[in-house]
Coordinates of C-alpha atoms (C1' of nucleotides) in Angstrom, one line a residue:
Chain A
X1 CA -1.0 -30.1 49.2
X2 CA -1.9 -32.2 46.2
X3 CA -5.5 -33.0 45.6
X4 CA -6.1 -36.7 46.3
X5 CA -9.1 -37.0 44.2
X6 CA -7.5 -37.2 40.9
X7 CA -7.8 -40.1 38.5
X8 CA -4.1 -40.8 38.4
X9 CA -3.8 -41.1 42.1
X10 CA -5.8 -44.3 41.8
X11 CA -4.0 -47.7 41.4
X12 CA -1.9 -47.8 38.2
X13 CA -3.7 -50.6 36.4
X14 CA -7.3 -49.6 36.9
X15 CA -9.2 -50.1 33.6
X16 CA -10.7 -46.8 32.4
X17 CA -11.4 -47.9 29.0
X18 CA -14.6 -49.4 30.4
X19 CA -16.5 -46.1 30.8
X20 CA -15.3 -44.4 27.6
X21 CA -18.7 -42.8 26.8
X22 CA -18.1 -40.5 29.8
X23 CA -15.9 -37.4 29.8
X24 CA -12.7 -39.2 30.1
X25 CA -13.3 -40.9 26.8
X26 CA -14.7 -38.0 25.1
X27 CA -11.6 -36.0 26.0
X28 CA -9.4 -38.8 24.5
X29 CA -11.4 -39.0 21.4
X30 CA -11.4 -35.3 20.8
X31 CA -7.6 -35.1 21.6
X32 CA -7.1 -37.8 19.0
X33 CA -8.8 -35.8 16.3
X34 CA -6.9 -32.7 17.1
X35 CA -3.6 -34.5 17.4
X36 CA -4.0 -36.1 14.0
X37 CA -5.1 -32.8 12.5
X38 CA -2.2 -30.6 13.9
X39 CA 0.4 -32.8 15.5
X40 CA 1.4 -32.6 19.1
X41 CA 2.4 -29.0 19.0
X42 CA -0.9 -28.0 17.4
X43 CA -3.0 -30.0 19.9
X44 CA -4.1 -27.7 22.8
X45 CA -6.0 -28.3 26.0
X46 CA -8.0 -25.2 25.4
X47 CA -9.2 -26.3 22.0
X48 CA -10.2 -29.7 23.4
X49 CA -12.1 -27.9 26.1
X50 CA -13.8 -25.6 23.7
X51 CA -14.9 -28.4 21.5
X52 CA -16.4 -30.4 24.5
X53 CA -17.8 -27.2 26.1
X54 CA -16.0 -27.7 29.3
X55 CA -13.2 -25.6 30.9
X56 CA -9.7 -26.4 30.0
X57 CA -8.8 -27.1 33.6
X58 CA -11.3 -29.9 33.8
X59 CA -9.1 -32.0 31.6
X60 CA -6.4 -32.0 34.3
X61 CA -8.6 -34.0 36.6
X62 CA -8.3 -36.9 34.0
X63 CA -4.8 -36.4 32.6
X64 CA -1.8 -35.1 34.4
X65 CA -0.8 -33.0 31.4
X66 CA -0.7 -32.9 27.6
X67 CA 1.9 -35.4 27.2
X68 CA 0.1 -38.0 29.2
X69 CA -2.9 -37.5 27.0
X70 CA -0.9 -38.2 23.9
X71 CA 0.8 -41.2 25.5
X72 CA -2.6 -42.6 26.4
X73 CA -3.7 -42.3 22.8
X74 CA -0.5 -44.1 21.5
X75 CA -0.9 -46.9 24.1
X76 CA -4.6 -47.3 23.2
X77 CA -3.7 -47.5 19.4
X78 CA -1.0 -50.2 20.0
X79 CA -3.3 -52.3 22.1
X80 CA -6.1 -52.2 19.5
X81 CA -3.8 -53.1 16.7
X82 CA -2.5 -56.1 18.7
X83 CA -6.2 -57.3 19.0
X84 CA -6.6 -57.3 15.2
X85 CA -3.4 -59.2 14.7
X86 CA -4.2 -61.7 17.3
X87 CA -7.3 -62.8 15.3
X88 CA -4.9 -64.2 12.6
X89 CA -4.1 -67.0 15.0
X90 CA -7.4 -68.6 14.1
X91 CA -6.1 -69.6 10.7
X92 CA -5.8 -73.4 10.2
X93 CA -2.5 -73.4 8.2
X94 CA 0.6 -71.3 8.2
X95 CA -0.3 -69.8 4.8
X96 CA -3.7 -68.9 6.0
X97 CA -2.4 -67.3 9.1
X98 CA 0.0 -65.3 7.0
X99 CA -2.7 -64.2 4.7
X100 CA -4.9 -63.3 7.7
X101 CA -2.1 -61.2 9.1
X102 CA -2.2 -59.0 6.0
X103 CA -6.0 -59.0 6.3
X104 CA -5.8 -57.9 9.9
X105 CA -3.4 -55.1 9.0
X106 CA -5.7 -53.9 6.3
X107 CA -8.8 -54.1 8.5
X108 CA -7.1 -52.3 11.3
X109 CA -6.0 -49.6 8.9
X110 CA -9.4 -49.1 7.3
X111 CA -11.6 -49.8 10.4
X112 CA -9.5 -47.9 13.0
X113 CA -8.2 -45.3 10.7
X114 CA -7.2 -42.8 13.4
X115 CA -5.4 -45.3 15.5
X116 CA -3.7 -46.5 12.4
X117 CA -2.4 -43.0 11.8
X118 CA -1.3 -42.6 15.3
X119 CA 0.9 -45.7 15.1
X120 CA 2.2 -45.6 11.5
X121 CA 1.8 -42.2 10.0
X122 CA 2.6 -39.8 12.8
X123 CA 5.7 -37.5 13.0
X124 CA 7.9 -40.4 12.3
X125 CA 5.7 -43.3 13.1
X126 CA 5.1 -45.3 16.3
X127 CA 5.2 -42.1 18.5
X128 CA 8.9 -41.5 18.1
X129 CA 9.1 -40.5 21.8
X130 CA 6.4 -42.7 23.2
X131 CA 6.9 -44.2 26.5
X132 CA 9.1 -47.3 26.7
X133 CA 6.1 -49.5 27.3
X134 CA 4.3 -48.6 24.0
X135 CA 7.5 -48.9 22.1
X136 CA 7.9 -52.5 23.4
X137 CA 4.4 -53.5 22.5
X138 CA 4.9 -52.0 19.0
X139 CA 7.9 -54.2 18.5
X140 CA 5.9 -57.2 19.8
X141 CA 3.3 -56.5 17.0
X142 CA 6.1 -56.6 14.3
X143 CA 7.5 -59.8 15.9
X144 CA 4.1 -61.3 15.4
X145 CA 4.4 -60.9 11.6
X146 CA 8.0 -62.3 11.8
X147 CA 6.6 -65.4 13.5
X148 CA 3.9 -65.9 10.8
X149 CA 6.6 -65.5 8.1
X150 CA 8.8 -68.0 9.9
X151 CA 6.0 -70.6 9.8
X152 CA 5.6 -70.1 6.1
X153 CA 9.2 -70.5 5.4
X154 CA 9.2 -73.7 7.4
X155 CA 6.1 -75.0 5.6
X156 CA 7.7 -74.2 2.2
X157 CA 5.0 -71.7 1.2
X158 CA 7.6 -68.8 1.1
X159 CA 11.0 -69.0 -0.4
X160 CA 13.9 -69.7 2.0
X161 CA 15.2 -66.4 3.4
X162 CA 15.8 -64.6 6.6
X163 CA 12.3 -64.4 8.1
X164 CA 13.0 -61.0 9.8
X165 CA 14.3 -59.5 6.6
X166 CA 11.3 -61.0 4.6
X167 CA 8.9 -59.6 7.3
X168 CA 10.5 -56.2 7.0
X169 CA 9.9 -56.2 3.2
X170 CA 6.3 -57.1 3.7
X171 CA 5.8 -54.5 6.5
X172 CA 7.3 -51.9 4.3
X173 CA 5.0 -52.8 1.4
X174 CA 2.0 -52.5 3.7
X175 CA 3.2 -49.3 5.3
X176 CA 3.6 -47.8 1.8
X177 CA 0.3 -48.9 0.6
X178 CA -1.5 -47.4 3.4
X179 CA 0.5 -44.2 3.2
X180 CA -0.6 -43.9 -0.3
X181 CA -4.3 -44.4 0.6
X182 CA -4.3 -42.0 3.5
X183 CA -2.5 -39.3 1.6
X184 CA -5.8 -38.9 -0.3
X185 CA -4.0 -37.9 -3.5
X186 CA -5.0 -41.0 -5.6
X187 CA -8.7 -40.7 -5.9
X188 CA -9.5 -44.1 -4.5
X189 CA -12.4 -44.9 -2.4
X190 CA -12.2 -47.7 0.3
X191 CA -13.5 -50.4 -2.0
X192 CA -11.1 -49.5 -4.8
X193 CA -8.2 -49.5 -2.4
X194 CA -9.1 -52.9 -0.9
X195 CA -9.0 -54.2 -4.4
X196 CA -5.7 -52.5 -5.2
X197 CA -4.2 -53.7 -1.9
X198 CA -4.8 -57.4 -2.8
X199 CA -3.6 -56.9 -6.3
X200 CA -0.4 -55.4 -5.0
X201 CA 0.0 -58.3 -2.4
X202 CA -0.4 -60.7 -5.3
X203 CA 2.2 -58.9 -7.3
X204 CA 4.6 -59.0 -4.4
X205 CA 4.0 -62.7 -3.8
X206 CA 4.5 -63.7 -7.5
X207 CA 6.9 -61.0 -8.7
X208 CA 6.7 -58.2 -11.3
X209 CA 8.8 -60.0 -14.0
X210 CA 8.0 -63.1 -15.8
Chain B
X1 CA 3.1 2.5 3.0
X2 CA 4.8 -0.8 2.2
X3 CA 8.5 -1.0 2.2
X4 CA 9.5 -1.5 -1.5
X5 CA 12.7 -3.0 -0.6
X6 CA 11.5 -6.5 0.1
X7 CA 12.7 -9.6 -1.5
X8 CA 9.2 -10.6 -2.6
X9 CA 8.6 -7.3 -4.3
X10 CA 11.1 -8.3 -7.0
X11 CA 10.1 -10.2 -10.1
X12 CA 8.5 -13.7 -9.4
X13 CA 11.0 -15.9 -11.1
X14 CA 14.2 -14.4 -9.8
X15 CA 16.6 -17.2 -8.8
X16 CA 17.5 -17.0 -5.1
X17 CA 18.9 -20.4 -4.8
X18 CA 22.1 -19.1 -6.3
X19 CA 23.4 -17.2 -3.3
X20 CA 22.3 -19.8 -0.6
X21 CA 25.3 -19.1 1.7
X22 CA 23.8 -15.7 2.6
X23 CA 21.1 -15.1 5.1
X24 CA 18.3 -16.1 3.0
X25 CA 19.6 -19.6 2.5
X26 CA 20.6 -19.9 6.1
X27 CA 17.1 -19.0 7.2
X28 CA 15.7 -21.7 4.9
X29 CA 18.1 -24.4 6.1
X30 CA 17.5 -23.6 9.7
X31 CA 13.7 -23.5 9.2
X32 CA 14.0 -27.0 7.5
X33 CA 15.6 -28.4 10.6
X34 CA 13.0 -27.0 12.9
X35 CA 10.2 -27.9 10.7
X36 CA 11.2 -31.5 10.5
X37 CA 11.9 -31.7 14.2
X38 CA 8.6 -30.2 15.4
X39 CA 6.3 -29.8 12.4
X40 CA 4.7 -26.6 11.2
X41 CA 3.2 -25.7 14.6
X42 CA 6.4 -26.2 16.3
X43 CA 8.4 -24.1 13.9
X44 CA 8.8 -20.6 15.1
X45 CA 10.3 -17.5 13.7
X46 CA 11.8 -16.6 17.0
X47 CA 13.6 -20.0 17.3
X48 CA 15.0 -19.7 13.8
X49 CA 16.2 -16.1 14.7
X50 CA 17.7 -17.3 17.9
X51 CA 19.7 -20.0 16.2
X52 CA 21.0 -17.6 13.6
X53 CA 21.6 -14.9 16.1
X54 CA 19.4 -12.3 14.4
X55 CA 16.2 -10.7 15.4
X56 CA 12.9 -12.5 14.5
X57 CA 11.8 -9.6 12.4
X58 CA 14.8 -9.8 10.1
X59 CA 13.2 -12.9 8.6
X60 CA 10.3 -11.0 7.4
X61 CA 12.6 -9.1 4.9
X62 CA 13.1 -12.4 3.2
X63 CA 9.8 -14.3 3.6
X64 CA 6.4 -12.8 3.8
X65 CA 5.4 -14.9 6.7
X66 CA 5.8 -18.5 8.2
X67 CA 3.7 -20.1 5.6
X68 CA 5.8 -18.8 2.7
X69 CA 8.9 -20.2 4.4
X70 CA 7.3 -23.6 4.6
X71 CA 6.1 -23.4 1.0
X72 CA 9.6 -22.5 -0.2
X73 CA 11.0 -25.5 1.6
X74 CA 8.5 -27.8 -0.1
X75 CA 9.0 -26.3 -3.5
X76 CA 12.8 -26.7 -3.2
X77 CA 12.4 -30.3 -2.1
X78 CA 10.2 -31.2 -5.1
X79 CA 12.6 -29.5 -7.5
X80 CA 15.6 -31.3 -6.2
X81 CA 13.9 -34.7 -6.3
X82 CA 13.0 -34.1 -9.9
X83 CA 16.6 -33.5 -10.7
X84 CA 17.5 -36.9 -9.2
X85 CA 14.8 -38.7 -11.2
X86 CA 15.8 -36.9 -14.4
X87 CA 19.2 -38.6 -14.2
X88 CA 17.6 -41.9 -14.9
X89 CA 16.9 -40.9 -18.5
X90 CA 20.6 -41.5 -19.4
X91 CA 20.0 -45.3 -19.1
X92 CA 20.4 -47.1 -22.5
X93 CA 17.4 -49.5 -22.2
X94 CA 13.9 -49.4 -20.7
X95 CA 15.0 -51.9 -18.0
X96 CA 18.1 -49.9 -17.2
X97 CA 16.1 -46.6 -17.0
X98 CA 13.6 -48.4 -14.6
X99 CA 16.4 -49.6 -12.4
X100 CA 18.0 -46.2 -12.4
X101 CA 14.7 -44.7 -11.3
X102 CA 14.8 -46.8 -8.1
X103 CA 18.4 -45.8 -7.8
X104 CA 17.6 -42.2 -8.1
X105 CA 14.9 -42.5 -5.4
X106 CA 17.3 -44.3 -3.1
X107 CA 20.0 -41.7 -3.7
X108 CA 17.7 -38.8 -3.2
X109 CA 16.3 -40.3 0.1
X110 CA 19.8 -41.0 1.5
X111 CA 21.6 -38.0 -0.1
X112 CA 19.0 -35.4 0.6
X113 CA 17.5 -36.9 3.7
X114 CA 15.8 -33.7 4.9
X115 CA 14.2 -32.9 1.6
X116 CA 13.1 -36.5 1.3
X117 CA 11.4 -36.3 4.7
X118 CA 9.6 -33.0 3.6
X119 CA 8.0 -34.6 0.6
X120 CA 7.3 -38.2 1.8
X121 CA 7.2 -38.3 5.5
X122 CA 5.8 -35.1 6.6
X123 CA 2.3 -34.8 8.3
X124 CA 0.7 -36.7 5.6
X125 CA 3.3 -36.5 2.9
X126 CA 3.9 -34.2 0.0
X127 CA 2.9 -31.1 2.1
X128 CA -0.8 -31.9 2.4
X129 CA -1.7 -28.2 2.0
X130 CA 1.2 -27.2 -0.2
X131 CA 0.5 -24.6 -2.9
X132 CA -1.0 -26.0 -6.1
X133 CA 2.3 -25.6 -8.0
X134 CA 4.2 -28.0 -5.7
X135 CA 1.4 -30.5 -5.7
X136 CA 1.4 -30.5 -9.6
X137 CA 5.2 -31.0 -9.7
X138 CA 4.9 -33.8 -7.2
X139 CA 2.5 -35.5 -9.4
X140 CA 4.8 -35.0 -12.4
X141 CA 7.5 -36.8 -10.5
X142 CA 5.2 -39.8 -10.0
X143 CA 4.3 -39.7 -13.6
X144 CA 8.0 -40.1 -14.5
X145 CA 7.9 -43.5 -12.8
X146 CA 4.7 -44.4 -14.6
X147 CA 6.4 -43.7 -17.9
X148 CA 9.5 -45.8 -17.0
X149 CA 7.0 -48.7 -16.1
X150 CA 5.1 -48.3 -19.3
X151 CA 8.4 -48.7 -21.3
X152 CA 9.2 -51.9 -19.4
X153 CA 5.8 -53.3 -20.0
X154 CA 6.2 -52.5 -23.7
X155 CA 9.6 -54.0 -23.8
X156 CA 8.4 -57.2 -22.1
X157 CA 10.7 -56.8 -19.1
X158 CA 7.7 -56.3 -16.8
X159 CA 4.5 -58.5 -16.8
X160 CA 1.6 -57.0 -18.6
X161 CA -0.4 -54.9 -16.2
X162 CA -1.8 -51.4 -15.9
X163 CA 1.3 -49.3 -15.7
X164 CA -0.2 -46.8 -13.3
X165 CA -1.3 -49.5 -10.9
X166 CA 2.1 -51.2 -11.2
X167 CA 3.9 -47.9 -10.5
X168 CA 1.7 -47.3 -7.5
X169 CA 2.9 -50.7 -6.0
X170 CA 6.5 -49.9 -6.6
X171 CA 6.0 -46.4 -5.2
X172 CA 4.4 -47.8 -2.2
X173 CA 7.2 -50.3 -1.7
X174 CA 9.8 -47.6 -1.9
X175 CA 7.8 -45.3 0.3
X176 CA 7.6 -48.0 3.0
X177 CA 11.2 -49.0 2.9
X178 CA 12.3 -45.4 3.4
X179 CA 9.8 -45.0 6.3
X180 CA 11.3 -48.0 8.0
X181 CA 14.8 -46.6 7.6
X182 CA 14.0 -43.1 8.8
X183 CA 12.0 -44.3 11.8
X184 CA 15.4 -45.3 13.2
X185 CA 13.9 -48.3 14.9
X186 CA 15.6 -51.1 13.0
X187 CA 19.3 -50.6 13.9
X188 CA 20.4 -50.4 10.3
X189 CA 23.1 -48.0 9.2
X190 CA 23.1 -46.6 5.7
X191 CA 25.2 -49.4 4.1
X192 CA 23.1 -52.1 5.6
X193 CA 20.0 -50.3 4.5
X194 CA 21.2 -49.9 0.8
X195 CA 21.9 -53.7 0.9
X196 CA 18.4 -54.5 2.3
X197 CA 16.8 -52.0 -0.2
X198 CA 18.1 -53.9 -3.2
X199 CA 17.3 -57.3 -1.7
X200 CA 13.7 -56.1 -1.2
X201 CA 13.5 -54.8 -4.7
X202 CA 14.8 -58.2 -5.9
X203 CA 12.2 -59.9 -3.9
X204 CA 9.5 -57.7 -5.3
X205 CA 10.6 -58.3 -8.9
X206 CA 10.7 -62.0 -8.6
X207 CA 8.2 -62.8 -5.9
X208 CA 8.2 -64.2 -2.4
X209 CA 6.7 -67.6 -3.4
X210 CA 8.4 -70.2 -5.5
Chain C
dG1 C1' 18.4 -4.8 5.8
dT2 C1' 18.6 -5.1 10.5
dC3 C1' 17.2 -3.6 14.9
dT4 C1' 13.9 -2.4 19.2
dA5 C1' 9.4 -1.9 20.8
dT6 C1' 5.1 -3.4 20.9
dA7 C1' 0.4 -5.0 19.8
dG8 C1' -2.6 -8.8 20.1
dG9 C1' -3.1 -13.5 20.6
dT10 C1' -2.7 -18.6 22.2
dG11 C1' -0.9 -21.9 25.1
dG12 C1' 0.2 -25.0 29.6
dA13 C1' -0.6 -25.3 34.1
dT14 C1' -2.0 -24.1 39.0
dA15 C1' -4.8 -22.1 43.1
dG16 C1' -8.8 -22.0 45.3
dA17 C1' -13.9 -21.5 45.4
dC18 C1' -18.0 -24.4 44.9
Chain D
dG1 C1' -15.0 -32.9 39.4
dT2 C1' -15.9 -28.8 37.5
dC3 C1' -15.4 -23.9 37.5
dT4 C1' -13.1 -18.8 37.4
dA5 C1' -9.1 -16.3 37.8
dT6 C1' -4.6 -15.9 37.1
dC7 C1' 0.5 -16.4 36.0
dC8 C1' 3.9 -16.6 32.7
dA9 C1' 5.9 -18.3 28.5
dC10 C1' 5.8 -18.1 23.8
dC11 C1' 3.9 -16.9 19.3
dT12 C1' 3.1 -14.0 14.7
dA13 C1' 3.4 -9.9 12.7
dT14 C1' 3.8 -4.8 12.3
dA15 C1' 5.7 0.2 13.0
dG16 C1' 9.3 2.9 12.8
dA17 C1' 14.2 4.2 14.1
dC18 C1' 18.8 3.6 12.2

DNA sequence: GTCTATAGGTGGATAGAC
DNA sequence: GTCTATCCACCTATAGAC
């Protein structure tokens, strides 16, 4: 007979993020560290337990299994990223909202480094086999950029072009810049990187040739 | 007493790549597949053995341990990439050599997909804890691009700027484009991607704004 | 150079006591 | 909701026969 006392037997949409300072949240945070360090196959319930000084089985009161733990991390990451992007809507003009979109991406990457890695640098990005729901929300985040680009094409700030294709180029450029930074092979601290980031954006906006 | 018959008791620089159709090479190729699929913690000697229909211990006659297997994969990948880049030297002008450098990157990514992934898309790229030797050769490959950029700044084709910084922007853009393609989330076949790749390069060269 | 047998370890997950 | 005890699968690597 199943134990009816488990967290996941409660209603589906209950908000657990609220009490993150308790065990639930500490498990998640610890799992995140291990997941980024060693990937899904290197992450183990026993190691999480050891780090938190609890027994491995305690974790199963909070997460059905290892996969649910990882899925929760990915869902959380996508949600937080969406929050950052959303702030760009406060810009007054299309151009400003576009610029703020890049700013949000940069701030998310540097301010929520671990969640950024989960979404954009893991196995092959965006949790390749994440649950449908997270995949959808990930695409919605990209669509947000497409919409900002569309506005800028309409306003005449950006050259006329397919907004989706343009957005993909911009997305790729951002993706690559962050991958460079997080690889840690370029001896740049955060301040130096922020400077380089905007230089590179400027180059992209106005071209490499005369 | 150690068995003196092992591959790695032979001279260090012996070229094994020659006879890749034999077991040695088949192990490497199979390990590469599993490594890309599941990462280093998901790769197992037993699974390699099962796929090749040999016993797991047979592998140890060819590779000292799991780490040496992975290191060999990374070293091979870096060497092959260098070969692609090198072909760009046949260009007649600085501008042509620069363009051929992008071409080589694209051809390597699409023609040696698996080796590309090992270098640029793995855990955090370029085998974060690869042996010193591979790390050095990886940096040399980047320096090759810096040199091509330098030539183009000198010839006046590219705007005056720090060549290293310029090369980093270009490297990032390429990195991001490939990451998009390999993520498989954008419903592009290889032909469509090649088209998009050059479109995006063109945008980068001449800017997004008027 | 390949095998079988085996040592010694880590891991996911469950049952049932408290 | 946390624990201990436990099952069973899987892992790396070695020893020694052939």
